[in-house]
Structure formats: structure tokens, C-alpha cells
Amino acid sequence: MAELPGPFLCGALLGFLCLSGLAVEVKVPTEPLSTPLGKTAELTCTYSTSVGDSFALEWSFVQPGKPISESHPILYFTSGHLYPTGSKSKRVSLLQNPPTGGVATLKLTDVHPSDTGTYLCQVNNPPDFYTNGLGLINLTVLVPPSNPLCSQSGQTSVGGSTALRCSSSEGAPKPVYNWVRLGTFPTPSPGSMVQDEVSGQLILTNLSLTSSGTYRCVATNQMGSASCELTLSVTEPSQGRVAGALIGVLLGVLLLSVAAFCLVRFQKERGKKPKETYGGSDLREDAIAPGISEHTCMRADSSKGFLERPSSASTVTTTKSKLPMVV
């Protein structure tokens, strides 16, 4: 008898096992699941297998953008017992417990934005042949847009261009943005207003005085909407120059005032300064040098034709003689 090739033998064995019912098959919805914030999400998972003593069910979760290999378990069912685990342990349960009737649907209550991601439903039953024992469900938690922030940049004078921006920090799915101008105004010229609903940017070109006004940005998704407002003021270029010149003049006057104040204060401080006085050790021009008597000073003065009597406490008194003069 000829030997059967290896692949043919494996294929025949697989067909026999499948016909015998020894296979595990997990079925989950193909469409992504969306649940509003704070509500309960039901992640449907069904399976077919010959449930035995070795049956095990595991639900796990992986954040958006990460590989499935980085998933972490959130619930186990094995040996007839249920074991919630991880940060979601208080909010997860099974729709049917024990899940031995082919239903392994997961319930997640009070969903948070952090619950958005991929959930893995995996059934293990070692006696059965594994064909497709894993199912993936993508869950999105719907969040209304948060109040957006409006901002403006660019030149707001006549003939200039400016950009109005609007952005919400929260919102799932990502909100779209629409700018509207409040009140009555002339129809803008074609191409002077260009808006991007995805980025929330409104570009205004060739500004005129009629471009001034209040602009409102509305952020919207299927959960609701939120808005912010911004006032745009367009000015004449000459007004900007006049304003700049006026500011320059005011600064100049302020500087001159400060300088004058400092000068006046300096003069006052200088006037209050005390006059210089001679101390005991200062030399005077009319002082008598040590070792020179007053008589010497008198002789010196007599030779010049001057006779000064020194101011002394002891004076010489001349008395008239009482003797008669003989002629």
C-alpha cells in the first residue's frame, strides 16, 4: 500500500476532527461597537465546543494602536469559577455565568474614555482541536466634545490676513468644526474665507473694516456639540501708525518727567550739604609761627612803616613825669 503524503494526511485528519465536532470556534461581531460615556457595553462572544472539565475562557484588553501581544487579562473563567482582574475588575461580568452554554458575552458597566480599545475573547478546551478560538471586538466609548478654545493670529489691519483656530481637548469620535459669523454683514468676496472642518481653522484674507465682528466656532460629533466665540477688530493701517506715534510721544514725555524730577531732587540734596569748617589742626595765614615773639613782629612791621600793637593782656603804661622842665 502506497504511503499518503504528509499534507494529505493532515488535511484528512483535520476533516475527520471537524466532522467529529472536536473543534473550537469563536464568533464575534465584525462591526466595531460604540457605547456612550457612562453606559453599559455588551461585547457579544459566542463559541461552539464540547465543553469539558478543561474548558477555560479569557477576556483581555489592549489599548488602541498597540499590538495584541501587549494585551492584559480582565476576566478569567476556569474550573467552574469566575475571576475578574485588573483595573476593570469591578465593572466587568459575564452575561451568562457560568458560560458553558456557548455564550461568553462580556458586560462592562459605566464605560470610561480609557475603555476604548480592542477586546479579545478566547476559549480554550484542550480536548478539542483549535481552529478559531479567538475573537476580536473594537469598542469606542462615545464622548461629547469639550468646550473648544478659540484663538486668533495674523495681521488684523485692512488688507491683511488672519487665522482663527478652534480645538476641543475631548470628543469621540473626533469632532468636526464649523465657523459662523454672528449678526448681519455683507457677503464676503469669493475666496476670502476658507475653513477646514477637520483642523478647525478659518483663514480670512484681504481683510476690510466690514470683516470686524464676532465669530463663533461649533464643535460637533454624534454625542453633542460645544462652542466658543471670538471678536475680530480690523483697523486702518494709518490708525496703527498714529497709535504707535502717540505711544512714542507719551513714553518720551514720561522719560523727560523722570529726568527733571531726578535733577530737582539732586539740586535739593546738594543745597542741604553743610559748609566746610576749619578744624583745630588747620593752618591760618595770620597765625604766628612758633618761636617768634610779638616784639619781633612789631619791629618787622615798623620797618614797613606800620606799628601795630599786639593784642596782649599785658600793656605798657606811660606816666608823665612830675619834675619841672628847666629851660
Coordinates of N, CA and C in Angstrom, one line a residue, residues 62-177:
V62 N -6.5 45.5 25.0 CA -5.3 46.2 24.5 C -5.7 47.6 24.1
Q63 N -4.9 48.5 24.4 CA -5.2 49.9 24.1 C -5.1 50.2 22.6
P64 N -5.7 51.2 22.0 CA -5.6 51.5 20.6 C -4.2 51.7 20.2
G65 N -3.8 51.2 19.0 CA -2.5 51.4 18.5 C -1.4 50.5 19.0
K66 N -1.7 49.6 19.9 CA -0.8 48.7 20.5 C -1.0 47.3 19.9
P67 N 0.0 46.5 19.8 CA -0.1 45.1 19.3 C -0.9 44.2 20.3
I68 N -1.5 43.2 19.7 CA -2.3 42.3 20.6 C -1.4 41.6 21.6
S69 N -0.1 41.4 21.3 CA 0.8 40.8 22.2 C 0.9 41.5 23.5
E70 N 0.5 42.8 23.5 CA 0.6 43.6 24.8 C -0.7 43.7 25.5
S71 N -1.7 42.8 25.2 CA -3.0 42.8 25.9 C -2.8 42.2 27.3
H72 N -3.7 42.6 28.2 CA -3.6 42.1 29.5 C -5.0 41.6 29.9
P73 N -5.1 40.6 30.7 CA -6.4 40.0 31.0 C -7.3 40.9 31.9
I74 N -8.6 40.8 31.7 CA -9.5 41.5 32.6 C -10.5 40.5 33.3
L75 N -10.6 39.3 32.7 CA -11.5 38.3 33.3 C -11.2 36.9 32.9
Y76 N -11.2 36.0 33.9 CA -11.0 34.5 33.6 C -12.2 33.7 34.1
F77 N -12.4 32.6 33.3 CA -13.3 31.6 33.8 C -12.7 30.3 33.7
T78 N -12.4 29.6 34.7 CA -11.7 28.3 34.7 C -12.1 27.5 35.9
S79 N -12.2 26.2 35.7 CA -12.5 25.3 36.8 C -13.8 25.6 37.5
G80 N -14.8 26.2 36.7 CA -16.1 26.5 37.3 C -16.2 27.8 38.1
H81 N -15.1 28.6 38.0 CA -15.1 29.8 38.8 C -14.7 31.0 37.9
L82 N -15.3 32.2 38.3 CA -15.1 33.4 37.6 C -14.1 34.3 38.3
Y83 N -13.1 34.9 37.6 CA -12.1 35.7 38.3 C -11.9 37.0 37.5
P84 N -12.6 38.0 37.9 CA -12.3 39.4 37.3 C -11.0 39.8 37.8
T85 N -10.2 40.6 37.0 CA -8.9 41.0 37.4 C -8.6 42.4 36.7
G86 N -7.6 43.0 37.2 CA -7.1 44.3 36.6 C -8.0 45.5 37.0
S87 N -7.7 46.6 36.4 CA -8.4 47.9 36.8 C -9.9 47.9 36.5
K88 N -10.3 47.0 35.6 CA -11.7 47.0 35.3 C -12.5 45.9 36.1
S89 N -11.9 45.3 37.0 CA -12.4 44.1 37.7 C -13.8 44.4 38.4
K90 N -14.0 45.6 38.8 CA -15.3 45.9 39.5 C -16.4 46.3 38.5
R91 N -16.1 46.4 37.2 CA -17.1 46.8 36.2 C -17.3 45.7 35.2
V92 N -16.6 44.5 35.3 CA -16.8 43.5 34.3 C -17.5 42.3 34.9
S93 N -18.4 41.7 34.0 CA -19.1 40.4 34.4 C -19.5 39.7 33.1
L94 N -20.0 38.5 33.3 CA -20.5 37.7 32.1 C -22.0 37.8 32.0
L95 N -22.5 37.9 30.8 CA -23.9 37.9 30.6 C -24.5 36.6 31.0
Q96 N -23.8 35.5 30.8 CA -24.2 34.2 31.3 C -23.1 33.5 32.1
N97 N -23.4 33.3 33.4 CA -22.5 32.7 34.3 C -23.1 31.5 35.0
P98 N -22.4 30.3 34.8 CA -21.2 30.0 34.0 C -21.4 30.0 32.5
P99 N -20.4 30.3 31.8 CA -20.5 30.5 30.3 C -20.4 29.1 29.6
T100 N -21.1 28.2 30.0 CA -20.9 26.8 29.5 C -22.0 26.5 28.5
G101 N -22.8 27.4 28.1 CA -23.8 27.2 27.1 C -23.5 27.8 25.7
G102 N -22.3 28.1 25.5 CA -21.9 28.7 24.2 C -22.0 30.2 24.2
V103 N -22.3 30.8 25.3 CA -22.4 32.3 25.3 C -21.3 32.8 26.3
A104 N -20.4 33.6 25.8 CA -19.3 34.2 26.6 C -19.3 35.7 26.6
T105 N -20.5 36.3 26.3 CA -20.6 37.7 26.2 C -20.2 38.5 27.5
L106 N -19.4 39.5 27.3 CA -18.9 40.3 28.4 C -19.7 41.6 28.6
K107 N -20.0 41.9 29.9 CA -20.7 43.2 30.2 C -19.7 44.1 30.9
L108 N -19.6 45.4 30.4 CA -18.7 46.4 31.0 C -19.6 47.6 31.4
T109 N -19.7 47.9 32.7 CA -20.6 48.9 33.1 C -19.8 50.3 33.2
D110 N -20.6 51.4 33.2 CA -20.1 52.7 33.4 C -18.8 53.0 32.6
V111 N -18.9 52.8 31.3 CA -17.7 52.9 30.4 C -17.0 54.3 30.5
H112 N -15.7 54.3 30.5 CA -14.9 55.5 30.5 C -14.2 55.7 29.2
P113 N -13.7 56.9 28.9 CA -12.9 57.1 27.7 C -11.7 56.1 27.6
S114 N -11.2 55.7 28.7 CA -10.0 54.8 28.7 C -10.4 53.4 28.3
D115 N -11.7 53.1 28.3 CA -12.1 51.8 27.9 C -12.1 51.5 26.4
T116 N -11.9 52.6 25.6 CA -11.8 52.5 24.2 C -10.6 51.6 23.8
G117 N -10.8 50.6 23.0 CA -9.7 49.7 22.6 C -10.2 48.4 22.0
T118 N -9.3 47.4 22.0 CA -9.7 46.1 21.4 C -9.8 45.1 22.5
Y119 N -10.9 44.3 22.5 CA -11.2 43.3 23.5 C -11.0 41.9 22.8
L120 N -10.4 41.0 23.5 CA -10.1 39.6 23.0 C -10.9 38.6 23.7
C121 N -11.7 37.8 23.0 CA -12.5 36.7 23.6 C -11.8 35.4 23.2
Q122 N -11.3 34.7 24.1 CA -10.5 33.4 23.8 C -11.1 32.3 24.6
V123 N -11.4 31.2 23.9 CA -11.9 30.0 24.5 C -10.9 28.9 24.3
N124 N -10.5 28.2 25.4 CA -9.6 27.1 25.4 C -10.3 25.8 25.9
N125 N -10.2 24.7 25.1 CA -10.8 23.4 25.5 C -9.8 22.4 25.0
P126 N -8.8 22.0 25.8 CA -7.7 21.1 25.2 C -8.2 19.9 24.6
P127 N -9.3 19.2 24.9 CA -9.6 18.0 24.2 C -10.0 18.3 22.7
D128 N -10.5 19.6 22.4 CA -10.9 19.9 21.1 C -9.8 20.4 20.2
F129 N -9.9 20.3 18.9 CA -8.9 20.8 18.0 C -9.2 22.3 17.8
Y130 N -8.1 23.1 17.9 CA -8.2 24.5 17.8 C -8.3 25.0 16.4
T131 N -9.4 25.6 16.0 CA -9.5 26.1 14.6 C -9.5 27.7 14.7
N132 N -10.4 28.2 15.4 CA -10.5 29.7 15.6 C -11.0 30.0 17.0
G133 N -10.2 29.9 18.0 CA -10.6 30.0 19.4 C -10.4 31.5 19.9
L134 N -10.3 32.4 19.0 CA -10.0 33.8 19.4 C -10.9 34.8 18.6
G135 N -11.6 35.7 19.2 CA -12.4 36.7 18.6 C -12.0 38.1 19.1
L136 N -12.0 39.1 18.2 CA -11.6 40.5 18.5 C -12.7 41.4 18.3
I137 N -12.9 42.3 19.3 CA -14.0 43.3 19.2 C -13.4 44.7 19.5
N138 N -13.7 45.6 18.6 CA -13.2 47.0 18.8 C -14.3 47.8 19.4
L139 N -14.0 48.4 20.6 CA -15.0 49.2 21.3 C -14.6 50.7 21.3
T140 N -15.5 51.6 21.0 CA -15.3 53.0 21.1 C -16.3 53.6 22.1
V141 N -15.8 54.3 23.1 CA -16.6 55.0 24.0 C -16.9 56.4 23.5
L142 N -18.2 56.7 23.3 CA -18.6 58.0 22.7 C -18.6 59.1 23.7
V143 N -17.9 60.2 23.4 CA -17.7 61.3 24.3 C -18.1 62.6 23.6
P144 N -19.0 63.4 24.2 CA -19.3 64.7 23.5 C -18.1 65.6 23.5
P145 N -18.1 66.5 22.6 CA -16.9 67.5 22.6 C -16.9 68.3 23.8
S146 N -15.7 68.6 24.3 CA -15.5 69.5 25.4 C -15.6 70.9 24.8
N147 N -15.7 71.9 25.7 CA -15.8 73.3 25.3 C -14.5 73.7 24.5
P148 N -14.6 74.1 23.2 CA -13.4 74.4 22.5 C -12.7 75.7 22.9
L149 N -11.5 75.8 22.5 CA -10.7 77.0 22.8 C -10.5 77.8 21.4
C150 N -11.0 79.0 21.4 CA -10.8 79.9 20.2 C -9.6 80.8 20.3
S151 N -8.8 80.9 19.2 CA -7.7 81.8 19.2 C -7.5 82.4 17.8
Q152 N -6.7 83.5 17.8 CA -6.5 84.2 16.5 C -5.1 84.6 16.3
S153 N -4.6 84.6 15.1 CA -3.2 85.0 14.8 C -3.2 85.7 13.5
G154 N -2.2 86.5 13.3 CA -2.0 87.2 12.0 C -2.2 88.7 12.1
Q155 N -2.2 89.4 10.9 CA -2.3 90.9 10.9 C -3.8 91.3 10.7
T156 N -4.3 92.1 11.6 CA -5.7 92.4 11.6 C -5.9 93.9 11.1
S157 N -5.1 94.3 10.2 CA -5.3 95.6 9.6 C -5.9 95.4 8.2
V158 N -6.4 96.5 7.6 CA -7.1 96.4 6.3 C -6.1 95.9 5.3
G159 N -6.5 94.9 4.5 CA -5.7 94.3 3.5 C -4.9 93.1 4.0
G160 N -4.8 92.9 5.3 CA -4.0 91.8 5.9 C -4.8 90.5 5.9
S161 N -4.2 89.5 6.5 CA -4.8 88.2 6.6 C -4.7 87.7 8.0
T162 N -5.6 86.9 8.5 CA -5.6 86.3 9.8 C -6.2 84.9 9.8
A163 N -5.8 84.2 10.9 CA -6.3 82.8 11.0 C -7.0 82.6 12.3
L164 N -8.2 82.1 12.3 CA -9.0 81.8 13.5 C -8.9 80.3 13.7
R165 N -8.6 79.9 15.0 CA -8.5 78.5 15.3 C -9.4 78.1 16.4
C166 N -9.8 76.8 16.3 CA -10.8 76.2 17.3 C -10.4 74.8 17.5
S167 N -10.4 74.4 18.8 CA -10.0 73.0 19.1 C -10.6 72.5 20.4
S168 N -11.1 71.3 20.5 CA -11.7 70.7 21.7 C -10.7 69.6 22.2
S169 N -10.4 69.6 23.5 CA -9.4 68.6 24.0 C -10.0 67.3 24.1
E170 N -11.4 67.1 24.2 CA -12.0 65.8 24.3 C -13.1 65.7 23.3
G171 N -13.5 64.5 22.9 CA -14.5 64.2 22.0 C -14.2 63.0 21.2
A172 N -15.2 62.0 21.2 CA -15.1 60.8 20.5 C -16.4 60.4 19.9
P173 N -16.5 60.2 18.6 CA -15.4 60.3 17.6 C -14.9 61.8 17.6
K174 N -13.8 62.0 16.9 CA -13.2 63.3 16.8 C -14.2 64.3 16.2
P175 N -14.5 65.4 16.9 CA -15.5 66.4 16.4 C -15.0 67.1 15.1
V176 N -16.0 67.6 14.4 CA -15.8 68.5 13.3 C -16.1 69.9 13.7
Y177 N -15.5 70.9 13.0 CA -15.6 72.3 13.5 C -16.2 73.1 12.3

